[in-house]
Tab-separated table of C-alpha atoms in Angstrom:
chain	number	residue	atom	x	y	z
Z	1	MET	CA	100.318	105.984	127.081
Z	2	ASP	CA	100.134	102.233	126.495
Z	3	ALA	CA	103.414	101.005	124.962
Z	4	GLU	CA	101.647	98.232	123.039
Z	5	ARG	CA	99.477	100.748	121.173
Z	6	LEU	CA	101.971	103.553	120.594
Z	7	PRO	CA	101.286	103.936	116.840
Z	8	GLU	CA	97.590	104.495	117.527
Z	9	GLN	CA	98.337	106.945	120.312
Z	10	ILE	CA	100.738	108.890	118.103
Z	11	ALA	CA	97.972	109.180	115.505
Z	12	ALA	CA	95.484	110.387	118.138
Z	13	LEU	CA	97.928	112.997	119.481
Z	14	ASP	CA	98.617	114.221	115.938
Z	15	GLU	CA	94.867	114.486	115.467
Z	16	ILE	CA	94.596	116.645	118.594
Z	17	ALA	CA	97.380	118.915	117.313
Z	18	GLU	CA	95.415	119.372	114.070
Z	19	ILE	CA	92.230	120.161	116.017
Z	20	CYS	CA	94.111	122.795	118.030
Z	21	GLU	CA	95.271	124.481	114.834
Z	22	ARG	CA	91.878	124.297	113.175
Z	23	GLU	CA	89.932	125.586	116.176
Z	24	LYS	CA	92.550	128.223	117.133
Z	25	VAL	CA	92.900	126.821	120.641
Z	26	ASP	CA	94.848	128.840	123.254
Z	27	VAL	CA	95.037	126.329	126.143
Z	28	VAL	CA	95.058	122.514	126.201
Z	29	LEU	CA	94.217	120.612	129.405
Z	30	VAL	CA	95.495	117.079	130.158
Z	31	ALA	CA	93.781	115.616	133.218
Z	32	GLY	CA	96.310	112.924	134.156
Z	33	ASP	CA	97.197	109.323	133.296
Z	34	VAL	CA	99.758	110.470	130.765
Z	35	PHE	CA	101.285	106.978	130.986
Z	36	ASP	CA	99.835	103.597	131.955
Z	37	THR	CA	102.641	102.717	134.374
Z	38	TYR	CA	104.954	104.311	136.930
Z	39	LEU	CA	107.909	103.213	134.806
Z	40	PRO	CA	107.083	104.041	131.175
Z	41	SER	CA	109.519	103.032	128.476
Z	42	ALA	CA	111.955	105.597	127.101
Z	43	GLU	CA	110.120	105.311	123.774
Z	44	ALA	CA	106.764	106.136	125.381
Z	45	GLU	CA	108.225	109.162	127.182
Z	46	GLU	CA	109.859	110.440	123.999
Z	47	VAL	CA	106.618	110.014	122.034
Z	48	PHE	CA	104.611	111.923	124.612
Z	49	PHE	CA	106.983	114.866	125.023
Z	50	ARG	CA	107.429	115.217	121.262
Z	51	ALA	CA	103.657	115.169	120.849
Z	52	VAL	CA	102.938	117.667	123.616
Z	53	LYS	CA	105.564	120.044	122.217
Z	54	LYS	CA	103.864	119.761	118.814
Z	55	ILE	CA	100.475	120.461	120.424
Z	56	ALA	CA	101.859	123.544	122.191
Z	57	GLY	CA	103.338	124.600	118.872
Z	58	GLY	CA	105.075	127.667	120.328
Z	59	LYS	CA	101.725	129.473	120.412
Z	60	ARG	CA	99.506	127.838	123.051
Z	61	ALA	CA	99.791	126.630	126.642
Z	62	VAL	CA	99.430	122.994	127.690
Z	63	VAL	CA	98.587	122.250	131.338
Z	64	ILE	CA	99.213	118.679	132.559
Z	65	ILE	CA	98.520	117.054	135.920
Z	66	SER	CA	99.653	113.610	137.087
Z	67	GLY	CA	97.179	110.741	137.390
Z	68	ASN	CA	97.144	107.542	139.438
Z	69	HIS	CA	99.037	105.702	136.677
Z	70	ASP	CA	101.809	108.303	136.652
Z	71	ASP	CA	104.858	108.683	138.843
Z	72	SER	CA	104.137	112.301	139.755
Z	73	VAL	CA	107.768	113.024	140.680
Z	74	ARG	CA	109.112	111.583	137.452
Z	75	LEU	CA	106.480	113.286	135.300
Z	76	ALA	CA	107.066	116.703	136.869
Z	77	ALA	CA	110.874	116.446	136.861
Z	78	SER	CA	111.015	118.284	133.528
Z	79	ALA	CA	108.542	121.004	134.600
Z	80	PRO	CA	111.061	123.909	134.721
Z	81	ILE	CA	112.312	123.179	131.193
Z	82	ALA	CA	108.867	122.337	129.824
Z	83	ALA	CA	107.502	125.662	131.077
Z	84	GLU	CA	109.843	127.451	128.672
Z	85	GLU	CA	107.826	125.789	125.859
Z	86	GLY	CA	104.479	126.804	127.385
Z	87	ILE	CA	103.950	123.339	128.938
Z	88	TYR	CA	103.039	123.407	132.633
Z	89	ILE	CA	103.269	120.105	134.520
Z	90	PHE	CA	101.858	119.602	138.021
Z	91	GLY	CA	102.835	116.627	140.178
Z	92	ASN	CA	101.947	116.212	143.852
Z	93	LYS	CA	104.671	118.586	145.029
Z	94	ALA	CA	103.461	122.177	145.418
Z	95	THR	CA	104.445	124.023	142.235
Z	96	VAL	CA	104.644	127.753	141.483
Z	97	PHE	CA	105.552	128.754	137.916
Z	98	PRO	CA	107.344	131.982	136.993
Z	99	VAL	CA	105.169	134.818	135.729
Z	100	GLY	CA	105.704	136.085	132.177
Z	101	GLY	CA	107.612	134.365	129.408
Z	102	ASP	CA	107.940	134.665	125.656
Z	103	CYS	CA	104.986	132.431	124.697
Z	104	PRO	CA	101.868	134.154	123.257
Z	105	VAL	CA	99.848	132.464	126.033
Z	106	HIS	CA	101.810	133.155	129.198
Z	107	VAL	CA	101.508	132.965	132.992
Z	108	ALA	CA	99.922	136.126	134.373
Z	109	ALA	CA	99.847	134.877	137.964
Z	110	SER	CA	100.764	131.680	139.782
Z	111	GLY	CA	100.595	130.144	143.240
Z	112	GLU	CA	100.697	126.698	144.801
Z	113	ASN	CA	98.912	124.519	142.240
Z	114	TYR	CA	97.151	127.260	140.335
Z	115	LEU	CA	97.823	129.283	137.206
Z	116	VAL	CA	96.330	132.337	135.577
Z	117	LEU	CA	96.993	132.161	131.844
Z	118	GLU	CA	96.641	135.164	129.542
Z	119	ASN	CA	96.611	135.325	125.736
Z	120	GLY	CA	97.651	138.130	123.390
Z	121	ALA	CA	94.169	139.662	123.514
Z	122	GLY	CA	94.370	140.052	127.281
Z	123	GLU	CA	91.847	137.260	127.950
Z	124	LYS	CA	92.562	135.309	131.125
Z	125	VAL	CA	91.587	131.962	132.613
Z	126	TYR	CA	92.148	130.637	136.140
Z	127	ILE	CA	93.229	126.975	136.446
Z	128	ASN	CA	93.130	125.193	139.799
Z	129	ALA	CA	95.322	122.094	139.276
Z	130	LEU	CA	94.736	119.155	141.647
Z	131	PRO	CA	96.699	116.034	140.570
Z	132	TYR	CA	95.720	112.560	141.728
Z	133	PRO	CA	96.125	112.460	145.543
Z	134	ASN	CA	98.524	109.520	145.940
Z	135	GLU	CA	99.274	107.720	149.185
Z	136	ALA	CA	102.322	109.891	149.960
Z	137	ARG	CA	100.270	113.055	149.803
Z	138	LEU	CA	97.369	111.558	151.750
Z	139	ARG	CA	99.722	110.892	154.647
Z	140	GLU	CA	100.850	114.529	154.763
Z	141	ASP	CA	97.894	115.548	156.910
Z	142	LYS	CA	97.263	113.444	160.035
Z	143	THR	CA	93.604	114.333	160.568
Z	144	ASP	CA	90.292	112.568	161.040
Z	145	GLU	CA	88.892	114.153	157.896
Z	146	SER	CA	87.002	112.018	155.422
Z	147	PHE	CA	88.539	111.634	151.985
Z	148	GLY	CA	85.851	113.920	150.540
Z	149	ASP	CA	86.500	116.635	153.129
Z	150	LYS	CA	90.237	116.446	152.459
Z	151	MET	CA	89.682	116.860	148.710
Z	152	LYS	CA	87.359	119.803	149.326
Z	153	ARG	CA	90.035	121.479	151.464
Z	154	TRP	CA	92.727	120.899	148.828
Z	155	ILE	CA	90.451	122.287	146.112
Z	156	GLU	CA	89.913	125.405	148.218
Z	157	LYS	CA	93.678	125.737	148.672
Z	158	GLY	CA	94.043	125.840	144.877
Z	159	ASN	CA	91.528	128.696	144.799
Z	160	ALA	CA	93.849	131.002	146.754
Z	161	GLY	CA	94.334	133.368	143.806
Z	162	TYR	CA	90.758	133.323	142.461
Z	163	ASP	CA	88.670	136.464	142.874
Z	164	GLY	CA	85.753	135.612	140.564
Z	165	SER	CA	86.730	138.113	137.872
Z	166	MET	CA	87.760	135.580	135.210
Z	167	PRO	CA	86.715	132.179	133.816
Z	168	TYR	CA	87.515	129.321	136.221
Z	169	ILE	CA	88.581	125.696	135.637
Z	170	LEU	CA	89.246	122.956	138.164
Z	171	LEU	CA	91.594	120.453	136.508
Z	172	SER	CA	91.753	117.267	138.557
Z	173	HIS	CA	92.197	113.480	138.540
Z	174	LEU	CA	89.582	112.028	140.899
Z	175	PHE	CA	86.886	109.405	141.109
Z	176	VAL	CA	83.654	111.329	141.628
Z	177	ALA	CA	80.778	109.370	143.153
Z	178	GLY	CA	78.330	108.353	140.439
Z	179	GLY	CA	80.952	108.134	137.716
Z	180	SER	CA	80.671	105.179	135.342
Z	181	THR	CA	83.749	102.944	135.247
Z	182	SER	CA	84.757	100.596	132.440
Z	183	GLU	CA	85.879	96.981	132.682
Z	184	GLY	CA	89.532	97.993	132.384
Z	185	GLU	CA	89.346	100.053	135.584
Z	186	ARG	CA	89.557	97.651	138.498
Z	187	ASN	CA	87.314	98.877	141.309
Z	188	ILE	CA	89.055	102.233	141.417
Z	189	ASP	CA	86.528	103.642	143.870
Z	190	LEU	CA	87.856	101.174	146.487
Z	191	GLY	CA	84.379	100.293	147.639
Z	192	GLY	CA	83.508	103.977	147.971
Z	193	ALA	CA	86.419	104.854	150.287
Z	194	ARG	CA	88.071	107.059	147.675
Z	195	ALA	CA	84.952	108.446	146.020
Z	196	VAL	CA	84.576	112.230	146.067
Z	197	PRO	CA	80.995	113.514	146.447
Z	198	VAL	CA	79.820	115.789	143.647
Z	199	SER	CA	79.128	118.408	146.324
Z	200	CYS	CA	82.911	118.782	146.842
Z	201	LEU	CA	83.324	120.180	143.321
Z	202	PRO	CA	82.929	123.908	142.673
Z	203	SER	CA	79.424	124.987	141.645
Z	204	TYR	CA	80.928	127.631	139.345
Z	205	GLY	CA	83.171	127.529	136.274
Z	206	TYR	CA	84.053	124.184	134.683
Z	207	THR	CA	85.526	120.997	136.166
Z	208	ALA	CA	87.781	119.031	133.784
Z	209	LEU	CA	88.287	115.527	135.146
Z	210	GLY	CA	90.554	112.602	134.382
Z	211	HIS	CA	90.541	109.036	135.789
Z	212	LEU	CA	87.613	107.342	134.030
Z	213	HIS	CA	87.952	106.024	130.476
Z	214	LYS	CA	84.365	106.709	129.451
Z	215	LYS	CA	83.464	110.272	128.561
Z	216	GLN	CA	80.620	111.483	130.784
Z	217	ARG	CA	79.144	114.491	132.506
Z	218	ILE	CA	79.475	114.928	136.254
Z	219	GLY	CA	77.190	117.325	138.085
Z	220	ALA	CA	76.074	120.541	136.443
Z	221	ASN	CA	79.439	121.737	135.114
Z	222	GLY	CA	81.919	118.844	135.114
Z	223	ARG	CA	83.055	116.267	132.571
Z	224	TYR	CA	85.349	113.332	132.149
Z	225	SER	CA	86.701	113.715	128.615
Z	226	GLY	CA	87.702	110.020	128.636
Z	227	SER	CA	90.697	108.196	127.190
Z	228	LEU	CA	92.179	108.820	123.733
Z	229	LEU	CA	91.477	105.248	122.603
Z	230	GLN	CA	89.075	102.457	123.486
Z	231	TYR	CA	90.794	100.276	126.091
Z	232	SER	CA	88.058	97.906	127.283
Z	233	PHE	CA	85.341	96.041	125.446
Z	234	ASP	CA	82.431	97.698	127.213
Z	235	GLU	CA	83.489	100.883	125.407
Z	236	THR	CA	82.616	99.460	121.985
Z	237	ASN	CA	79.774	101.968	121.547
Z	238	SER	CA	81.629	104.847	123.187
Z	239	GLU	CA	82.888	107.535	120.821
Z	240	LYS	CA	86.190	109.111	121.836
Z	241	SER	CA	86.393	112.888	121.700
Z	242	VAL	CA	87.897	116.093	123.058
Z	243	VAL	CA	85.877	118.918	124.623
Z	244	LEU	CA	86.172	122.435	123.189
Z	245	LEU	CA	85.570	125.231	125.706
Z	246	LYS	CA	85.046	128.945	125.156
Z	247	THR	CA	85.635	131.796	127.613
Z	248	GLU	CA	83.798	135.091	127.521
Z	249	LEU	CA	84.372	137.763	130.163
Z	250	SER	CA	84.128	135.771	133.424
Z	251	ASP	CA	82.134	132.885	131.944
Z	252	ILE	CA	83.212	129.548	130.467
Z	253	SER	CA	81.064	127.178	128.432
Z	254	VAL	CA	81.251	124.037	126.297
Z	255	VAL	CA	81.191	124.773	122.580
Z	256	LYS	CA	81.141	121.179	121.332
Z	257	GLU	CA	82.672	117.730	121.546
Z	258	ILE	CA	85.000	116.912	118.660
Z	259	PRO	CA	85.218	113.186	117.802
Z	260	LEU	CA	88.588	111.438	117.593
Z	261	ILE	CA	88.781	108.921	114.760
Z	262	SER	CA	92.297	107.555	115.298
Z	263	GLY	CA	92.987	104.104	116.698
Z	264	LYS	CA	91.527	100.665	116.233
Z	265	LYS	CA	87.976	100.007	117.327
Z	266	LEU	CA	87.087	97.349	119.872
Z	267	VAL	CA	84.218	94.990	119.022
Z	268	ARG	CA	82.385	92.267	120.909
Z	269	LEU	CA	81.319	89.285	118.825
Z	270	GLU	CA	79.380	86.123	119.588
Z	271	ALA	CA	79.246	82.914	117.556
Z	272	CYS	CA	78.068	79.314	117.764
Z	273	GLY	CA	80.812	76.946	116.708
Z	274	VAL	CA	84.274	77.427	115.258
Z	275	GLU	CA	83.235	77.686	111.598
Z	276	ASP	CA	80.720	80.473	112.267
Z	277	ALA	CA	83.338	82.240	114.365
Z	278	ARG	CA	85.961	82.156	111.614
Z	279	SER	CA	83.491	83.625	109.096
Z	280	LEU	CA	82.497	86.366	111.530
Z	281	LEU	CA	86.082	87.263	112.468
Z	282	ALA	CA	86.959	87.778	108.802
Z	283	ASN	CA	84.635	90.826	108.752
Z	284	TYR	CA	86.562	92.682	111.466
Z	285	LYS	CA	90.182	92.549	110.303
Z	286	ASP	CA	91.075	96.096	111.448
Z	287	CYS	CA	89.633	95.787	114.954
Z	288	PHE	CA	90.508	94.318	118.307
Z	289	VAL	CA	88.001	91.564	119.017
Z	290	GLU	CA	86.492	89.894	122.067
Z	291	LEU	CA	84.784	86.693	120.946
Z	292	THR	CA	82.297	84.729	123.021
Z	293	LEU	CA	82.115	81.264	121.511
Z	294	HIS	CA	79.298	78.805	122.328
Z	295	LEU	CA	80.477	75.191	122.105
Z	296	ASN	CA	79.395	71.646	122.855
Z	297	ALA	CA	82.966	70.553	123.606
Z	298	PRO	CA	86.177	72.311	124.671
Z	299	LEU	CA	88.310	73.916	121.960
Z	300	THR	CA	91.287	71.997	120.646
Z	301	SER	CA	94.625	73.760	120.265
Z	302	ALA	CA	94.264	73.524	116.470
Z	303	GLU	CA	90.837	75.204	116.586
Z	304	THR	CA	92.166	77.966	118.830
Z	305	GLN	CA	95.043	78.569	116.420
Z	306	SER	CA	92.682	78.696	113.448
Z	307	LEU	CA	90.637	81.419	115.148
Z	308	LYS	CA	93.743	83.504	115.817
Z	309	GLU	CA	94.785	83.115	112.179
Z	310	ALA	CA	91.323	84.214	111.029
Z	311	ASN	CA	91.863	87.563	112.767
Z	312	HIS	CA	95.135	88.612	114.410
Z	313	GLY	CA	93.169	91.229	116.344
Z	314	LEU	CA	91.478	88.519	118.416
Z	315	VAL	CA	92.671	89.422	121.895
Z	316	SER	CA	89.995	87.832	124.086
Z	317	LEU	CA	88.393	84.430	123.539
Z	318	ILE	CA	85.612	83.412	125.938
Z	319	PRO	CA	84.521	79.784	125.457
Z	320	ARG	CA	81.060	78.875	126.743
Z	321	VAL	CA	80.942	75.099	126.871
Z	322	SER	CA	77.503	73.562	127.476
Z	323	SER	CA	77.458	70.338	129.459
Z	324	LEU	CA	75.121	67.436	128.688
Z	325	ASP	CA	72.493	68.768	131.108
Z	326	GLY	CA	72.539	72.143	129.372
Z	327	GLU	CA	74.420	74.078	132.051
Z	328	THR	CA	77.144	76.517	130.967
Z	329	ILE	CA	80.524	76.315	132.641
Z	330	ALA	CA	81.465	79.619	134.322
Z	331	VAL	CA	84.546	81.475	133.113
Z	332	ARG	CA	86.503	83.295	135.821
Z	333	SER	CA	88.236	85.546	133.299
Z	334	ASN	CA	85.056	87.649	133.201
Z	335	MET	CA	85.029	88.262	136.965
Z	336	THR	CA	86.279	91.478	138.548
Z	337	ALA	CA	89.139	91.514	141.027
Z	338	GLU	CA	86.676	92.121	143.868
Z	339	GLU	CA	84.466	89.200	142.798
Z	340	LEU	CA	87.482	86.890	142.612
Z	341	PHE	CA	88.601	87.984	146.080
Z	342	HIS	CA	85.139	87.329	147.528
Z	343	GLU	CA	85.040	83.870	145.915
Z	344	TYR	CA	88.527	82.975	147.171
Z	345	TYR	CA	87.786	84.143	150.717
Z	346	PHE	CA	84.531	82.183	150.835
Z	347	THR	CA	86.210	78.963	149.643
Z	348	GLN	CA	88.898	79.374	152.311
Z	349	PHE	CA	86.806	80.448	155.318
Z	350	GLY	CA	83.204	79.611	154.439
Z	351	GLU	CA	81.922	83.151	155.033
Z	352	GLU	CA	81.756	86.549	153.337
Z	353	ALA	CA	84.932	88.666	153.369
Z	354	PRO	CA	84.849	91.621	155.817
Z	355	ARG	CA	84.303	94.944	154.069
Z	356	GLU	CA	87.446	96.508	155.567
Z	357	LEU	CA	89.556	93.603	154.268
Z	358	VAL	CA	88.093	93.982	150.778
Z	359	GLU	CA	88.875	97.710	150.821
Z	360	ALA	CA	92.456	97.027	151.928
Z	361	PHE	CA	92.842	94.545	149.058
Z	362	LEU	CA	91.448	97.017	146.543
Z	363	ALA	CA	93.720	99.764	147.911
Z	364	LEU	CA	96.739	97.577	147.146
Z	365	LEU	CA	95.458	97.037	143.605
Z	366	SER	CA	94.937	100.757	143.094
Z	367	GLU	CA	98.656	101.406	143.516
Z	368	GLU	CA	99.239	99.565	140.222
Z	369	VAL	CA	95.988	100.370	138.414
């Protein structure tokens, strides 16, 4: 949850609660990144837990895993109490939930990081819950395994109670090789060091993934459902949605994607000159705007202010100033963190940055991404 956009997120969560009622949903899956920071505000935490209780509604189960943005210990601290409401929270500490309970959808079996949920009709589903593997957990096993091999082993550990007789879901927060990132996600694959090969994912059941903001399919039976709202400007044409699944005997399948309409849209605009820009901005009052502005001279402070007044949703202004010889001055604000690091290293040492140094730099960034 992004504290600056709480009203939009509240609307999106209310929309999901309505979808659950309308579609008679039994189980809701949340694949991590509940918050956008390790230290969310008290208001953000209250909004989320009120919303998730409303989604559970005393009649369905909600299963939540921690993501790389979440403090897994803090998020899972309320797990014993939340479970009484049918809300099951997995952090990076091995968790086993009590069997039974008064909720219509209850725990039929549980082990370290897996659940078997059963509804009133006796239908069951197996959920293997693998939260984001943070640095603390990665250091638990001193082996020479590759990251992919380690993830495959941990996935298999979460399959300890699966016998193939019921529908299966892997719920995880990983970067799978081949996934498409957005501009707001800063090199989260760490140059490939933390990318999980598709071959590590189960070939059966369904894999519900979190981490990437863009909704997308992964492999034959996996999906990133994506973020609730648009958070970066390369998502302007990306429709936000939730995925509705159906179980039947031991099978699980996708019924449909249900669009989410809550939240402001992000738009990318381009204009030549301040006057054209002001006219264009006036047409997008209810959006967040990134404006690329082509100019013959740098903007004055008065012109910048006039653009902001034309649309208070203008959050990114990219001036492209043409020099007398027709060249356009580069703007560093459009460069990724990795590109900036490469440029800085080259200016300091006159050579390309070593790959291992770049990966170490990106690893440090990932702890706050």
